[in-house]
Short mmCIF file of C-alpha atoms in Angstrom, two decimals:
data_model
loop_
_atom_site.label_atom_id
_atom_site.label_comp_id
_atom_site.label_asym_id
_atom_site.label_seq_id
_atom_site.Cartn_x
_atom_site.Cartn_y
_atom_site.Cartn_z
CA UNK E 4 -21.83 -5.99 -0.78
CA UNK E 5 -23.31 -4.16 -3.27
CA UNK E 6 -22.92 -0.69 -2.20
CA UNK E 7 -19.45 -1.40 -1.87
CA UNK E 8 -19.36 -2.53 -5.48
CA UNK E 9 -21.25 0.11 -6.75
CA UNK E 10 -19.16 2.92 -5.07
CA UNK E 11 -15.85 0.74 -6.54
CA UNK E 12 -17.40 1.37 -10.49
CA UNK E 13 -18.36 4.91 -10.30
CA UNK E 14 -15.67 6.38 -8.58
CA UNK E 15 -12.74 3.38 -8.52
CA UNK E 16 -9.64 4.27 -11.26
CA UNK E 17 -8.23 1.74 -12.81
CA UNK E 18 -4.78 2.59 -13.71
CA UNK E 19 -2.82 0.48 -16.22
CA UNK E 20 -0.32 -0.73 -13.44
CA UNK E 21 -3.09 -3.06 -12.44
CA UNK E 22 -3.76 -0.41 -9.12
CA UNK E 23 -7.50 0.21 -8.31
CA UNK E 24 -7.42 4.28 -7.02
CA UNK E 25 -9.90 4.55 -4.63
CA UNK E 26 -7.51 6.63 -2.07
CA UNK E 27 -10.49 9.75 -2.35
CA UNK E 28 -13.36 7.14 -0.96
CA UNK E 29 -11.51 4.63 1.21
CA UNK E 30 -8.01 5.45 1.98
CA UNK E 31 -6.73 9.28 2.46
CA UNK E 32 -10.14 10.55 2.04
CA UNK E 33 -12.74 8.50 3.11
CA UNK E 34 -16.43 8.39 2.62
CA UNK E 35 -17.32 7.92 6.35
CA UNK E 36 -21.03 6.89 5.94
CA UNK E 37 -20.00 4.34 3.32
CA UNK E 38 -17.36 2.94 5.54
CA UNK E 39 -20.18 3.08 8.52
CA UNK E 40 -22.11 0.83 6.30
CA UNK E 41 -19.11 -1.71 5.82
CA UNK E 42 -18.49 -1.72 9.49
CA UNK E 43 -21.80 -2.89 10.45
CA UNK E 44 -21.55 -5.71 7.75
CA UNK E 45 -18.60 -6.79 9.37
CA UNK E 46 -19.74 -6.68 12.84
CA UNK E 47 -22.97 -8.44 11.83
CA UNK E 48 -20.56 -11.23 9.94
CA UNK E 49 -18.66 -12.15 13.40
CA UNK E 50 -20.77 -10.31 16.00
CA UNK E 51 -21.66 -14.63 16.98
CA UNK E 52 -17.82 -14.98 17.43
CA UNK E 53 -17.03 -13.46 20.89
CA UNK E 54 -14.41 -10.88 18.95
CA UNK E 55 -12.26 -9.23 21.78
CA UNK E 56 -10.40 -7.13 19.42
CA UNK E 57 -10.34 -5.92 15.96
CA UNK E 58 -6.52 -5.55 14.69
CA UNK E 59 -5.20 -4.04 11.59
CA UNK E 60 -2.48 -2.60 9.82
CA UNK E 61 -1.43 1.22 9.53
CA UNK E 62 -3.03 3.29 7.64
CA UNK E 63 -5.66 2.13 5.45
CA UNK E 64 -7.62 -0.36 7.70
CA UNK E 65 -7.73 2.07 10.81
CA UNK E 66 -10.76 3.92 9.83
CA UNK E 67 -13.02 0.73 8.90
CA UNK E 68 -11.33 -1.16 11.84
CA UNK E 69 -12.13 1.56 14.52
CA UNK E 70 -15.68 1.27 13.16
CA UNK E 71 -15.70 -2.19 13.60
CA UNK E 72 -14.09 -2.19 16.80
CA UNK E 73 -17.31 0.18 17.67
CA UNK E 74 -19.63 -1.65 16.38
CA UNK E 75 -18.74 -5.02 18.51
CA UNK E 76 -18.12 -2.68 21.84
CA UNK E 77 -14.41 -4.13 21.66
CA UNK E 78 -10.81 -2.21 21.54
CA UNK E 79 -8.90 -2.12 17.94
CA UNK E 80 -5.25 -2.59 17.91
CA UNK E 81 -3.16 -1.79 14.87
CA UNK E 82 0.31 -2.96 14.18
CA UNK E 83 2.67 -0.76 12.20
CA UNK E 84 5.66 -1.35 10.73
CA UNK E 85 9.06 -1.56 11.58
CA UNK E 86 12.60 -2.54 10.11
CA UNK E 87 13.08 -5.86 10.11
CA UNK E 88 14.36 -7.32 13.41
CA UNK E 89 14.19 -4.26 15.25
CA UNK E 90 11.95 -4.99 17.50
CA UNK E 91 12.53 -5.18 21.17
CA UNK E 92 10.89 -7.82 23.84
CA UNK E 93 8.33 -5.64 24.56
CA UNK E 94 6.86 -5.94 21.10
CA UNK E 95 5.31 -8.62 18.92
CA UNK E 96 6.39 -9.03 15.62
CA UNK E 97 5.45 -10.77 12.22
CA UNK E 98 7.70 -10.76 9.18
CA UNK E 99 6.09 -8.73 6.35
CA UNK E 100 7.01 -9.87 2.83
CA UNK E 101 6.16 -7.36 0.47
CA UNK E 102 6.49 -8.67 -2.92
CA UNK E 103 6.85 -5.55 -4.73
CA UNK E 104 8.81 -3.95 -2.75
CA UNK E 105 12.89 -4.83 -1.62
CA UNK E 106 12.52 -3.23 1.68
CA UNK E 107 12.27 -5.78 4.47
CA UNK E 108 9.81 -4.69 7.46
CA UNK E 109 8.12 -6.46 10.13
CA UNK E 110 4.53 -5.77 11.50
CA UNK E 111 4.52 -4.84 15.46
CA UNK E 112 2.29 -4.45 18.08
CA UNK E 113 3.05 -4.08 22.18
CA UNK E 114 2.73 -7.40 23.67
CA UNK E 115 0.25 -6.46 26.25
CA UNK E 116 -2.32 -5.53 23.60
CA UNK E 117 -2.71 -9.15 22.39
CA UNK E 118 -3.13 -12.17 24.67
CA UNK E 119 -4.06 -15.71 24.88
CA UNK E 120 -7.35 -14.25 26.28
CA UNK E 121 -8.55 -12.59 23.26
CA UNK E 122 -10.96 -13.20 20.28
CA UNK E 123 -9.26 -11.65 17.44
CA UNK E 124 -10.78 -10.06 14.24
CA UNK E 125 -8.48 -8.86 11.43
CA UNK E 126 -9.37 -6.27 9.02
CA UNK E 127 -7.64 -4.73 6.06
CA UNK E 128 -9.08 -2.25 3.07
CA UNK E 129 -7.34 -4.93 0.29
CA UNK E 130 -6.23 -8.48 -0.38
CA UNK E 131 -4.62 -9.11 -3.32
CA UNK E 132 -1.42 -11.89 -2.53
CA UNK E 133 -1.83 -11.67 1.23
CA UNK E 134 1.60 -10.92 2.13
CA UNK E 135 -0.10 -8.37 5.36
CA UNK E 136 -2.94 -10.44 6.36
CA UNK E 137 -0.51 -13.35 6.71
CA UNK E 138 1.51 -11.09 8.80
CA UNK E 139 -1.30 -10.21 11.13
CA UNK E 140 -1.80 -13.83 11.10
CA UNK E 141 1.14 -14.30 12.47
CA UNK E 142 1.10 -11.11 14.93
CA UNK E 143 -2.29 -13.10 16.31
CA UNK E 144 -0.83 -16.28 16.58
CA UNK E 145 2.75 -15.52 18.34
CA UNK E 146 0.04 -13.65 20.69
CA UNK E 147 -1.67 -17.03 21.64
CA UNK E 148 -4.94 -15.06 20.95
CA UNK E 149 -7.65 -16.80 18.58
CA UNK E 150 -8.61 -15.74 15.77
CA UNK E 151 -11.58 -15.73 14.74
CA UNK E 152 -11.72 -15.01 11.35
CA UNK E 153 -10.12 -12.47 8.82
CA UNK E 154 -12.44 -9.31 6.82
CA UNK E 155 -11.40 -7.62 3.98
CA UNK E 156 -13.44 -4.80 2.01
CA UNK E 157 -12.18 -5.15 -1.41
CA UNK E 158 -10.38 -8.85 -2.51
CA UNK E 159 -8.18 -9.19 -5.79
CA UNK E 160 -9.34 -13.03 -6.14
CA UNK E 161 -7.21 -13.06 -9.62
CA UNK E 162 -3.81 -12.37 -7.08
CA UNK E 163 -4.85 -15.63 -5.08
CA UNK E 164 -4.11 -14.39 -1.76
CA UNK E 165 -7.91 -14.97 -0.24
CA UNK E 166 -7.25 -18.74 -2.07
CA UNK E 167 -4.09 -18.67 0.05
CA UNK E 168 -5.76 -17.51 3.20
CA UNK E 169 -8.68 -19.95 2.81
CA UNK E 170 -6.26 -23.04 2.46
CA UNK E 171 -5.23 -22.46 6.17
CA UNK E 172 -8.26 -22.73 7.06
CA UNK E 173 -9.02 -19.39 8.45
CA UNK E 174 -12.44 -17.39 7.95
CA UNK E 175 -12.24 -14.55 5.54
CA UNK E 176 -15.11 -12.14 4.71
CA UNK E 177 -14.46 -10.18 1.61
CA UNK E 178 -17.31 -7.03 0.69
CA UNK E 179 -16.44 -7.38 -2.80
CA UNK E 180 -14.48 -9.62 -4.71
CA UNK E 181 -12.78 -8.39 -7.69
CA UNK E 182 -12.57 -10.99 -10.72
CA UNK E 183 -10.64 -9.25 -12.90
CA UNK E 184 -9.71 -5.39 -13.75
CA UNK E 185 -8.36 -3.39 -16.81
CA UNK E 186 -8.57 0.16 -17.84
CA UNK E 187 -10.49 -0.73 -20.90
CA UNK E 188 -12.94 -3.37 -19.73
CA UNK E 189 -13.49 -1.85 -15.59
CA UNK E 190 -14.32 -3.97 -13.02
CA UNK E 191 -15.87 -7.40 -13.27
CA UNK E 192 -16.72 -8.95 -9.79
CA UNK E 193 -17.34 -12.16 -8.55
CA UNK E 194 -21.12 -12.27 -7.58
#
């Protein structure tokens, strides 16, 4: 999406930890109209799919997710995290394996908010090895909901996660794939 991509090289930071700032357009601040405009790209990209509900993860995906959710007249749901095998019956839960981090968390939601019944979206700001999407995967799934597909707005393809997520044969939408990244050189996307 190209006004995603263009928004990502004039204001995205690319720090030499391989991190892509873009918390002051997409995260803690967020350009609203820009993330109105990814919304409706996502709801156009599954609005044929019968979605039920749009889930995500807290904090980052809320804010494109509730616009999503708007969009496709449906509810959004959004998991948040919780110490590993903590959570009660009443909850759903999906180990999350971080790989940079040694804390071990899972991703909860209340079981009534997911059911066999529903068409599930999922929709996170950033893929890069997968390790939450595959969580919300699994949230989904141990729900006996169906999901429909997966969208992302900005996908690392050089971490391999979206390769990961496409092997399992699940739909994922990415707004802008991201080839490669370096302080010196930018941002080079895929087209």
């Amino acid at each position: 999406m190209e006004i995603l991509k263009q928004k990502l090289l004039e204001a995205g930071l690319v720090k030499e930890s391989g991190v892509l700032q873009v918390d002051h357009f997409l995260k803690q601040q967020s350009d609203v109209v820009l993330l109105d405009k990814l919304a409706d790209e996502f709801a156009a990209r599954y609005v044929s799919k019968g979605v039920t509900k749009v889930v995500t993860v807290e904090v980052a995906g809320i804010a494109v997710a509730t616009l999503t959710a708007a969009k496709l007249g449906v509810p959004m749901v959004y998991a948040t995290r919780a110490r590993q095998g903590s959570a009660g019956e009443h909850l759903l839960a999906a180990k999350l394996e971080t790989p940079n981090s040694t804390l071990s968390a899972d991703l909860v939601v209340p079981r009534e908010y997911l059911s066999p019944a529903d068409r599930v979206l999922v929709i996170d700001d950033f893929l890069a090895q997968g390790s939450t999407l595959f969580a919300l995967i699994d949230l989904v799934n141990a729900s006996g909901a169906v999901l429909v597909g997966c969208g992302v707005m900005v996908e690392k393809v050089f971490c391999g996660g979206g390769d990961e997520v496409r092997a399992r044969g699940v739909r994922l939408e990415s707004l802008a794939k991201i080839l490669e990244m370096s302080p010196e050189e930018g941002i080079i996307f895929e087209d």
